[in-house]
Short mmCIF file of C-alpha atoms in Angstrom, two decimals:
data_model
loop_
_atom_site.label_atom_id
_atom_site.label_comp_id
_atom_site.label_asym_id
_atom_site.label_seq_id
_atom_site.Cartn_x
_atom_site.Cartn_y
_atom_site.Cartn_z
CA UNK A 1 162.34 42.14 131.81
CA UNK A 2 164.89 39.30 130.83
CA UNK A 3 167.62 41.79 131.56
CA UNK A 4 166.62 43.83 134.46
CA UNK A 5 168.55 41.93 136.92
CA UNK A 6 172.13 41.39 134.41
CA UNK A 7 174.44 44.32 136.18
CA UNK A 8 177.12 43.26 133.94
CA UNK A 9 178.54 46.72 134.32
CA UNK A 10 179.13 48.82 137.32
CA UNK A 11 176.52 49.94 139.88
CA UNK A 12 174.47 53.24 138.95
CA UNK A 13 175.66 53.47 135.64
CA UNK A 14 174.64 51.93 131.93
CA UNK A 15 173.41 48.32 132.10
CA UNK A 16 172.27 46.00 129.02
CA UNK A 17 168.37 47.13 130.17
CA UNK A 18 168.94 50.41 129.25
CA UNK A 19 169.15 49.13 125.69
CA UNK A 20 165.38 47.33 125.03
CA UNK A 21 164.12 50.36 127.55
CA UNK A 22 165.25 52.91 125.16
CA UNK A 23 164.00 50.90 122.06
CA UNK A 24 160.43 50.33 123.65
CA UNK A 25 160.23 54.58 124.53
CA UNK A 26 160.72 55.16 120.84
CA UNK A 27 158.13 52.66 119.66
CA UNK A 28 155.71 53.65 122.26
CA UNK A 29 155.64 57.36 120.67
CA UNK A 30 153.96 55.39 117.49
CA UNK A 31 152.22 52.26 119.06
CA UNK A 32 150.34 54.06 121.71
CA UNK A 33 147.45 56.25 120.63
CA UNK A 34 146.95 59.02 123.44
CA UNK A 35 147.75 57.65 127.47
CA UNK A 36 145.20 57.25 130.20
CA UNK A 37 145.39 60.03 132.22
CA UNK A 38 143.52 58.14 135.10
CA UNK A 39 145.82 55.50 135.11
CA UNK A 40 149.10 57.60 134.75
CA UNK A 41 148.28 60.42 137.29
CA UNK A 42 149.91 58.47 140.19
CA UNK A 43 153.36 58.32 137.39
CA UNK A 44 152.83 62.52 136.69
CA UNK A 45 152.87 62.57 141.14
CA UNK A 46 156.34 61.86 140.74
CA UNK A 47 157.60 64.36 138.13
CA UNK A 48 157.53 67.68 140.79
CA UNK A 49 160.08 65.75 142.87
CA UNK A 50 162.03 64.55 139.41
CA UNK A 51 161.88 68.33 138.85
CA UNK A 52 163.37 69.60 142.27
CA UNK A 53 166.03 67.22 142.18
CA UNK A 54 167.03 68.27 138.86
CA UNK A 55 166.99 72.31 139.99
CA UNK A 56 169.03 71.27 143.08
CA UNK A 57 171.63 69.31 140.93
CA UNK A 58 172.13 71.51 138.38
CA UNK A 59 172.35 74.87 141.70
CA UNK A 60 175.18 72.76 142.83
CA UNK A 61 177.07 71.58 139.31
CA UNK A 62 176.88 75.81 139.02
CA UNK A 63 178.72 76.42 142.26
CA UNK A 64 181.24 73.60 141.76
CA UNK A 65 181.40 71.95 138.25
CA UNK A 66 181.02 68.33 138.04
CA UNK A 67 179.83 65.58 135.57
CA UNK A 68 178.51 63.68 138.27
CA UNK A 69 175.38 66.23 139.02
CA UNK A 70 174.55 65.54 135.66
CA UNK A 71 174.62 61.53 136.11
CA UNK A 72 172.48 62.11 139.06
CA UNK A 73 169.92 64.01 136.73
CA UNK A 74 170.07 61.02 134.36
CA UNK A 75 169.02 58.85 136.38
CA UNK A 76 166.44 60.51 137.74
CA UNK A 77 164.87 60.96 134.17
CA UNK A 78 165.44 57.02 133.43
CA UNK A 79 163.78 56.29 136.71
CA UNK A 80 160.83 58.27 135.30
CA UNK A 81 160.70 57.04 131.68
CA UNK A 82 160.94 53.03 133.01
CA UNK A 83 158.15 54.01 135.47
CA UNK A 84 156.16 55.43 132.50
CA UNK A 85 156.93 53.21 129.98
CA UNK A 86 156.30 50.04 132.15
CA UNK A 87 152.87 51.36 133.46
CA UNK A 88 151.52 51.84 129.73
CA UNK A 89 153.10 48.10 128.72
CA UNK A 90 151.91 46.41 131.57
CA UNK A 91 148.65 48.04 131.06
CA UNK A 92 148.11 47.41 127.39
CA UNK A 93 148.79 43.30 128.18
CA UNK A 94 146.65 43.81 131.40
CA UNK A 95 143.68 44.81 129.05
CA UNK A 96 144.31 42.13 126.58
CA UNK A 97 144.67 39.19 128.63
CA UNK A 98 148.14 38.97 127.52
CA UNK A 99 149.91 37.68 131.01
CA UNK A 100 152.04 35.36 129.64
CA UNK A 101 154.65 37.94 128.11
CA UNK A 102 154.88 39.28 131.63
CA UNK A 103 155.18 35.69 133.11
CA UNK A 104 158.09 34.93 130.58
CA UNK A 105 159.69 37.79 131.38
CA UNK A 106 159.82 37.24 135.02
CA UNK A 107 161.27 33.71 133.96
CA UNK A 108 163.87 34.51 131.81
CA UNK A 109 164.77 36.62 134.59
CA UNK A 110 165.38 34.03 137.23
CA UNK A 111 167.09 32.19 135.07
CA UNK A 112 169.08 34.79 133.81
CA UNK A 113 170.17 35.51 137.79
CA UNK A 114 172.41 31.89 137.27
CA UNK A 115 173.33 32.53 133.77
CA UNK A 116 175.57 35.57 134.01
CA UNK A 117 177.79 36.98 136.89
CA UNK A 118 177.52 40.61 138.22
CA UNK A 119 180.53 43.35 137.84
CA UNK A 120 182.05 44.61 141.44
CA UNK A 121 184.70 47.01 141.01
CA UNK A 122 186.55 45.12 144.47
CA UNK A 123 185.97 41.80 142.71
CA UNK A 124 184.57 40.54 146.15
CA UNK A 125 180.71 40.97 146.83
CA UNK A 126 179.35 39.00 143.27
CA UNK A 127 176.23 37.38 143.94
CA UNK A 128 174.88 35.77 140.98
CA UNK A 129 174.11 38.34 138.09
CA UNK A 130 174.29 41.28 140.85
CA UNK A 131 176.90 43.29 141.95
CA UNK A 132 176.33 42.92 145.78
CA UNK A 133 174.06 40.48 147.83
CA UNK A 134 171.74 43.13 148.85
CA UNK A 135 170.37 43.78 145.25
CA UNK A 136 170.25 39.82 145.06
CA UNK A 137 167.66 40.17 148.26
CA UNK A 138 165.83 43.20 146.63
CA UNK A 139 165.25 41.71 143.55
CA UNK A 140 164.27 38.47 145.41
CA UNK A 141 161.44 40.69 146.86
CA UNK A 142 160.17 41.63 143.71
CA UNK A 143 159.79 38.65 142.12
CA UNK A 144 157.49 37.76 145.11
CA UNK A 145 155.62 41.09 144.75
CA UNK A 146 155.14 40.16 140.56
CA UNK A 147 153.69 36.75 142.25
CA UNK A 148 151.48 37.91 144.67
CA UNK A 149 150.34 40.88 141.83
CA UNK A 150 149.98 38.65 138.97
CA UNK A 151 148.10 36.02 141.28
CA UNK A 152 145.65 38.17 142.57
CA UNK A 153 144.45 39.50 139.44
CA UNK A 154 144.02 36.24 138.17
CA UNK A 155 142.09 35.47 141.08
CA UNK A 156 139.89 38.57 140.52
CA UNK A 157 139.22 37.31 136.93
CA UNK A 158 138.89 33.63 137.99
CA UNK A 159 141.66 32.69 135.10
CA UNK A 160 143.87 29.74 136.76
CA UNK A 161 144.80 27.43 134.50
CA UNK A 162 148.11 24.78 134.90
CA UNK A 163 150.30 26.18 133.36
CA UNK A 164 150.58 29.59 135.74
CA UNK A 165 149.43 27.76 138.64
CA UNK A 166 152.82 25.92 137.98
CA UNK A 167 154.60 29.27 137.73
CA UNK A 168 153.09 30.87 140.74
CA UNK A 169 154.24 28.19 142.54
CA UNK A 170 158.20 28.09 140.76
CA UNK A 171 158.04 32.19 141.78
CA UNK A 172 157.36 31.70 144.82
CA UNK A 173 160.24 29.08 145.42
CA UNK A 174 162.63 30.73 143.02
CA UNK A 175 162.25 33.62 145.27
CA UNK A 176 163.12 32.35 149.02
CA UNK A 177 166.14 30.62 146.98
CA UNK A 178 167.19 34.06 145.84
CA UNK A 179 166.82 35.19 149.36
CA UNK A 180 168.82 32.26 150.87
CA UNK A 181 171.71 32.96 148.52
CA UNK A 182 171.74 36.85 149.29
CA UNK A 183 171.36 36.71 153.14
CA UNK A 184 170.17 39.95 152.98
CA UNK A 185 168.93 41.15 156.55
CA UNK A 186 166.30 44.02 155.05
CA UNK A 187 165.40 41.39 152.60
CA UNK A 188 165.03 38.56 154.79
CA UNK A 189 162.60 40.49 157.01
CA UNK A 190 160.96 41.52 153.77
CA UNK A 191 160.26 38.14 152.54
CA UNK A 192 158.65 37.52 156.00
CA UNK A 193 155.76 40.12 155.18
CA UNK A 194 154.98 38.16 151.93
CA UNK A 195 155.40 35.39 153.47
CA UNK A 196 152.64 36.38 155.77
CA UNK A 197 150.72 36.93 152.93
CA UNK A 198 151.30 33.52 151.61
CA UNK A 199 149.34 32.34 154.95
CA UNK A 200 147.10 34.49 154.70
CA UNK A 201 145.90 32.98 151.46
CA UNK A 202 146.76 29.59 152.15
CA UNK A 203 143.53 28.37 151.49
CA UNK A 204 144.11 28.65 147.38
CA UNK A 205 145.90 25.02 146.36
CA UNK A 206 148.78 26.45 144.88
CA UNK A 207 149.65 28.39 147.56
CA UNK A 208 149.26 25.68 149.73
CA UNK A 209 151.74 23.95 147.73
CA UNK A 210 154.03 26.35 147.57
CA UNK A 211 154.23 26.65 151.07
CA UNK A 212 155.01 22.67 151.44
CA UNK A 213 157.44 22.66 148.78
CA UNK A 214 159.28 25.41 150.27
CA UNK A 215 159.59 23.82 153.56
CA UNK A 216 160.33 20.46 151.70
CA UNK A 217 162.77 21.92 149.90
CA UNK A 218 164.61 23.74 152.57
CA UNK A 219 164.60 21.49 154.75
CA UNK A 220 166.13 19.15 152.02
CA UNK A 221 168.68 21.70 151.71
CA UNK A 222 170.11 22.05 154.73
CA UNK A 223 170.43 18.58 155.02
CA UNK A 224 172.31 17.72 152.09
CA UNK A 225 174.17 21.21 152.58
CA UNK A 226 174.39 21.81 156.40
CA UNK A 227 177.19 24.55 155.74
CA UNK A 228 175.35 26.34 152.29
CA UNK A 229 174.61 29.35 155.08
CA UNK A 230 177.68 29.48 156.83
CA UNK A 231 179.60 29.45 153.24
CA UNK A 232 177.28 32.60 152.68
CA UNK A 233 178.12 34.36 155.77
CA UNK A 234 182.11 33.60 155.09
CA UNK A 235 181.86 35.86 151.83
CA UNK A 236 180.21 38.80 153.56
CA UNK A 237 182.14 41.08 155.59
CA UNK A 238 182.76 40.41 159.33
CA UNK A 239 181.66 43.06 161.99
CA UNK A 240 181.87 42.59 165.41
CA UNK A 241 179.69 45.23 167.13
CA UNK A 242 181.73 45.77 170.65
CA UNK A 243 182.35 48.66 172.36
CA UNK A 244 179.91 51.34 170.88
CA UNK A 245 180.61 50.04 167.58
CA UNK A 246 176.90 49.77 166.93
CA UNK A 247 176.38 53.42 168.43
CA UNK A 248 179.52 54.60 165.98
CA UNK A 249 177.87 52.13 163.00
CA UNK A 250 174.38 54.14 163.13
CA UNK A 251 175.53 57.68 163.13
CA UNK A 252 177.79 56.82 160.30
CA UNK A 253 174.91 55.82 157.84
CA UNK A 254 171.84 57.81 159.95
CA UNK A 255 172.25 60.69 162.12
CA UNK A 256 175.78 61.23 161.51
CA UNK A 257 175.24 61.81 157.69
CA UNK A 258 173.27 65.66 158.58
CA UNK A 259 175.78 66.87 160.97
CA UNK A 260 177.43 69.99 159.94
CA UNK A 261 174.28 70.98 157.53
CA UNK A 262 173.12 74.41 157.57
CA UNK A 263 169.90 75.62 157.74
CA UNK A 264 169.06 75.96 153.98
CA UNK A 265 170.65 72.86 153.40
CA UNK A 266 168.57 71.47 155.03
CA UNK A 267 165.98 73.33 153.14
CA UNK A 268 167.28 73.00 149.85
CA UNK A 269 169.66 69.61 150.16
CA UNK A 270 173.33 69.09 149.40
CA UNK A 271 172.45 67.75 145.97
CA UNK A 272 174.12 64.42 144.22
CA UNK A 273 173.60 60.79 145.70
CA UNK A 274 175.24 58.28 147.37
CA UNK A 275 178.75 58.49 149.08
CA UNK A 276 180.26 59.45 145.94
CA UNK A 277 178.89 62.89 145.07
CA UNK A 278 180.46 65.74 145.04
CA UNK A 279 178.01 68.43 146.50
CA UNK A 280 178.44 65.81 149.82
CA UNK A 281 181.72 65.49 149.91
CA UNK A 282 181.94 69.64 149.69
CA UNK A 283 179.34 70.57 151.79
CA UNK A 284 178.65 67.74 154.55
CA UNK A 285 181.34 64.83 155.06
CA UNK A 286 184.47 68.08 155.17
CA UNK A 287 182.27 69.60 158.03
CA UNK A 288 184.39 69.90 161.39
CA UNK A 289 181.59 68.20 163.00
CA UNK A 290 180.75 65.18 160.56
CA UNK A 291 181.29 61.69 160.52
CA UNK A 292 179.82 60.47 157.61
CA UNK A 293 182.05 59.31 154.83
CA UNK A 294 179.76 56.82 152.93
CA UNK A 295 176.31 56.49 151.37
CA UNK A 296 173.21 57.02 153.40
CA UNK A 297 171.99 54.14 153.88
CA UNK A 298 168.00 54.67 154.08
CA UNK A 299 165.98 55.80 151.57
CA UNK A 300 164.25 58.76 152.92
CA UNK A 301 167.08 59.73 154.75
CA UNK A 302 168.89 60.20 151.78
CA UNK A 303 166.38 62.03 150.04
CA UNK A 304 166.05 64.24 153.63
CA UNK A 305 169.75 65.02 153.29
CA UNK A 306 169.89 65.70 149.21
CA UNK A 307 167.23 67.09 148.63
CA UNK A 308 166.03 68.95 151.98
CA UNK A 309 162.73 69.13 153.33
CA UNK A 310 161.38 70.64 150.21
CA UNK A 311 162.20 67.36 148.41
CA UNK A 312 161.30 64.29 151.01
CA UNK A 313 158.00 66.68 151.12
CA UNK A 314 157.29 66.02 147.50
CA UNK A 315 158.50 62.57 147.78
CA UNK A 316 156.14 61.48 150.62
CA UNK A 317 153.07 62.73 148.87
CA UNK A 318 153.69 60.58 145.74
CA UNK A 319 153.95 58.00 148.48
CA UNK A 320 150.39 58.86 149.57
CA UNK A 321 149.25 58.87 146.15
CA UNK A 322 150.32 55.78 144.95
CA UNK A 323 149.29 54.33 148.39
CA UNK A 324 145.38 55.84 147.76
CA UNK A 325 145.85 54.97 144.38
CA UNK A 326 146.41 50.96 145.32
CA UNK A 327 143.82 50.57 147.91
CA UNK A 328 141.98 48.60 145.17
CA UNK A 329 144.08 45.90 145.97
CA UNK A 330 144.67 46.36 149.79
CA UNK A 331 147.01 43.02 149.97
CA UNK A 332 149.28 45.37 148.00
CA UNK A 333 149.93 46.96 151.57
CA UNK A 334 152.09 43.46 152.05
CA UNK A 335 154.49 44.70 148.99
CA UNK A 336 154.63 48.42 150.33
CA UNK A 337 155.45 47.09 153.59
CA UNK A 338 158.28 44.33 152.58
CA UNK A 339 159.53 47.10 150.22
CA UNK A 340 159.94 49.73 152.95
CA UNK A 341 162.01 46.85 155.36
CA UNK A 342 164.44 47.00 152.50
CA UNK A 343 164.31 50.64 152.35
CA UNK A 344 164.92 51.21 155.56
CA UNK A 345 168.43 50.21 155.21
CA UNK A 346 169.50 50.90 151.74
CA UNK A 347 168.91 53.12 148.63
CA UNK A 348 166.47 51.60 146.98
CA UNK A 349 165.19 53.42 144.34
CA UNK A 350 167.73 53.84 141.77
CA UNK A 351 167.16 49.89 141.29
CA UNK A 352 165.59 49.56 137.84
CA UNK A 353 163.39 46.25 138.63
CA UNK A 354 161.74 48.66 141.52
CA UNK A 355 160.77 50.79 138.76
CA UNK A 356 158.90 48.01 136.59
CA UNK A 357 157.00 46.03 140.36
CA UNK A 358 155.78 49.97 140.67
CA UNK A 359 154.18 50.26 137.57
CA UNK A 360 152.75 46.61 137.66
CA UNK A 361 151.35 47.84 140.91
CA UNK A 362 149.79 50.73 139.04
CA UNK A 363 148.33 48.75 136.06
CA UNK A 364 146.87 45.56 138.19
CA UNK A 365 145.04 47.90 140.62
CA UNK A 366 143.84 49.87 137.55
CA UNK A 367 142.88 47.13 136.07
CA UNK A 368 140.79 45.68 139.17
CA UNK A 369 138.85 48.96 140.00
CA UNK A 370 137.71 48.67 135.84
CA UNK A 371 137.01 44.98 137.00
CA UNK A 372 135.11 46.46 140.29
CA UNK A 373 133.03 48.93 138.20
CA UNK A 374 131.78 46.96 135.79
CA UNK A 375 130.80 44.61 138.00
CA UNK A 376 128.76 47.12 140.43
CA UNK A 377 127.16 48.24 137.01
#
């Protein structure tokens, strides 16, 4: 967990996590005796759309040979395998009162964010240990998501003692930093959700307190550093929306991105991901009629366009599941919601830390409903 937010190499391809997550697969194939199906069946909802995407990419790399249909099936699989493995660790410590080896995690982490500077291929959009500032807001998300999971369950047990009182409260401050230093619109508005979860539950002490030291703190901030935000906003790019630009800016990353797809396209998908792939560039962005030269920026759009209707299909009802599957913990609604903000707007999902808040989502409301039962019993 240390290393999940260290891109010291490029976007999308091998990063130091891949290393312990590939150690901990192995091991799990001895340490784990049998997996609970009950617990896992929202995890096996995924695999049919991990399937069609991996049918589509390898229809396309047969029709025009490339290496890069293959990365896209790669990281499909180690989407999968982090979801998997996470659920069963998280899981295992959930049952065993072991939540300090998550809490660590989550702060080596944060402090590993300051510690080490992301890898950009331009050399211009670093922000802290990420490669761009958007990740920086995603993963800023997160770490409030961990907060708000690891909190409640604590609350469910009625296990509070200093010590993670002390973290929940760093967390939850560590995290609106995070978001400060990104500037992240889809993250910004994310944090807002949570943050209306933090009222919501203001009546606990620590979240009281984290909600005045926040507002201490900023405030604090922008006095000593008036100009911290507009140094921010100097290192992004500069757009000035005039003259249909905005119009011209939506069709490039929304509707512009299907034009000039055919009917089974559409269907099927153009296979690959992102701007780079090379069943889009064939099939779509040479189109007469397109515009779109980039990566789609929204998450089920992309999945729309790459994988057709067949594969946002499949994709949606995993959605449903793991949404039926969490009502256990209905606050989690708060983290589906801030998540989808981000989502909206970028490609979210090939992000590793998404991956492990998923499956901490899966093992805490597991966990509760065992908490629930017994109880009713």
């Amino acid at each position: 967990m240390a290393l999940l937010p260290v891109y010291a190499f490029s976007s999308g391809g091998f990063q130091l996590v891949d290393i312990p997550i590939f150690i901990n697969a192995c091991l799990l194939v001895f340490y784990i005796k049998g997996s609970n199906t009950k617990l896992l069946i929202a995890v096996y909802f995924y695999i049919p759309f991990v399937i069609w995407s991996i049918l589509v990419n390898i229809g396309y790399s047969l029709i025009s040979p490339d290496r890069y249909y293959f990365f896209i099936i790669a990281q499909f699989l180690q989407g999968i395998v982090i979801f998997y493995i996470y659920t069963i660790l998280f899981d295992n410590l959930i049952y065993n009162n072991n939540l300090k080896y998550i809490y660590i995690g989550i702060l080596l982490s944060i402090i590993m964010c300051f510690l080490i500077k992301g890898n950009y291929e331009e050399g211009v959009r670093n922000s802290l240990s990420f490669n761009n500032p958007n990740q920086l807001g995603y993963y800023a998300l997160i770490v409030m998501s961990f907060t708000i999971l690891l909190y409640e369950y604590c609350n469910r047990i009625n296990y509070f003692n200093s010590l993670y009182i002390i973290l929940n409260v760093l967390f939850i401050l560590s995290a609106h930093i995070l978001i400060i230093l990104s500037l992240s619109r889809s993250a910004i508005f994310g944090i807002f959700i949570l943050d209306i979860w933090l009222i919501k539950n203001i009546k606990r002490r620590e979240i009281f307190y984290s909600i005045i030291i926040i507002s201490i703190l900023s405030a604090a901030l922008l006095l000593i550093k008036p100009d911290l935000i507009d140094n921010q906003l100097k290192g992004r790019e500069t757009r000035k929306y005039q003259d249909g630009a905005v119009t011209y800016a939506l069709q490039e990353r929304f509707s512009g991105q299907f034009k000039g797809m055919t009917t089974a396209q559409f269907i099927f998908g153009t296979g690959g991901l992102g701007g780079y792939e090379t069943g889009g560039k064939q099939f779509v962005i040479k189109s007469k009629n397109s515009i779109a030269t980039g990566e789609f920026h929204n998450t089920f759009g992309a999945i729309l366009k790459y994988y057709g209707f067949i594969g946002i299909s499949l994709f949606l009802l995993w959605i449903i599941k793991m949404l039926m599957y969490s009502i256990t913990f209905k606050d989690s609604l708060f983290i589906y919601i801030a998540l989808s903000f981000y989502n909206m707007t970028h490609y979210g999902i090939r992000f590793r830390p998404f991956w492990v808040l998923l499956s901490l989502i899966l093992a805490v409301t597991y966990n509760i409903s065992k908490l629930e039962s017994r109880n009713k019993s």
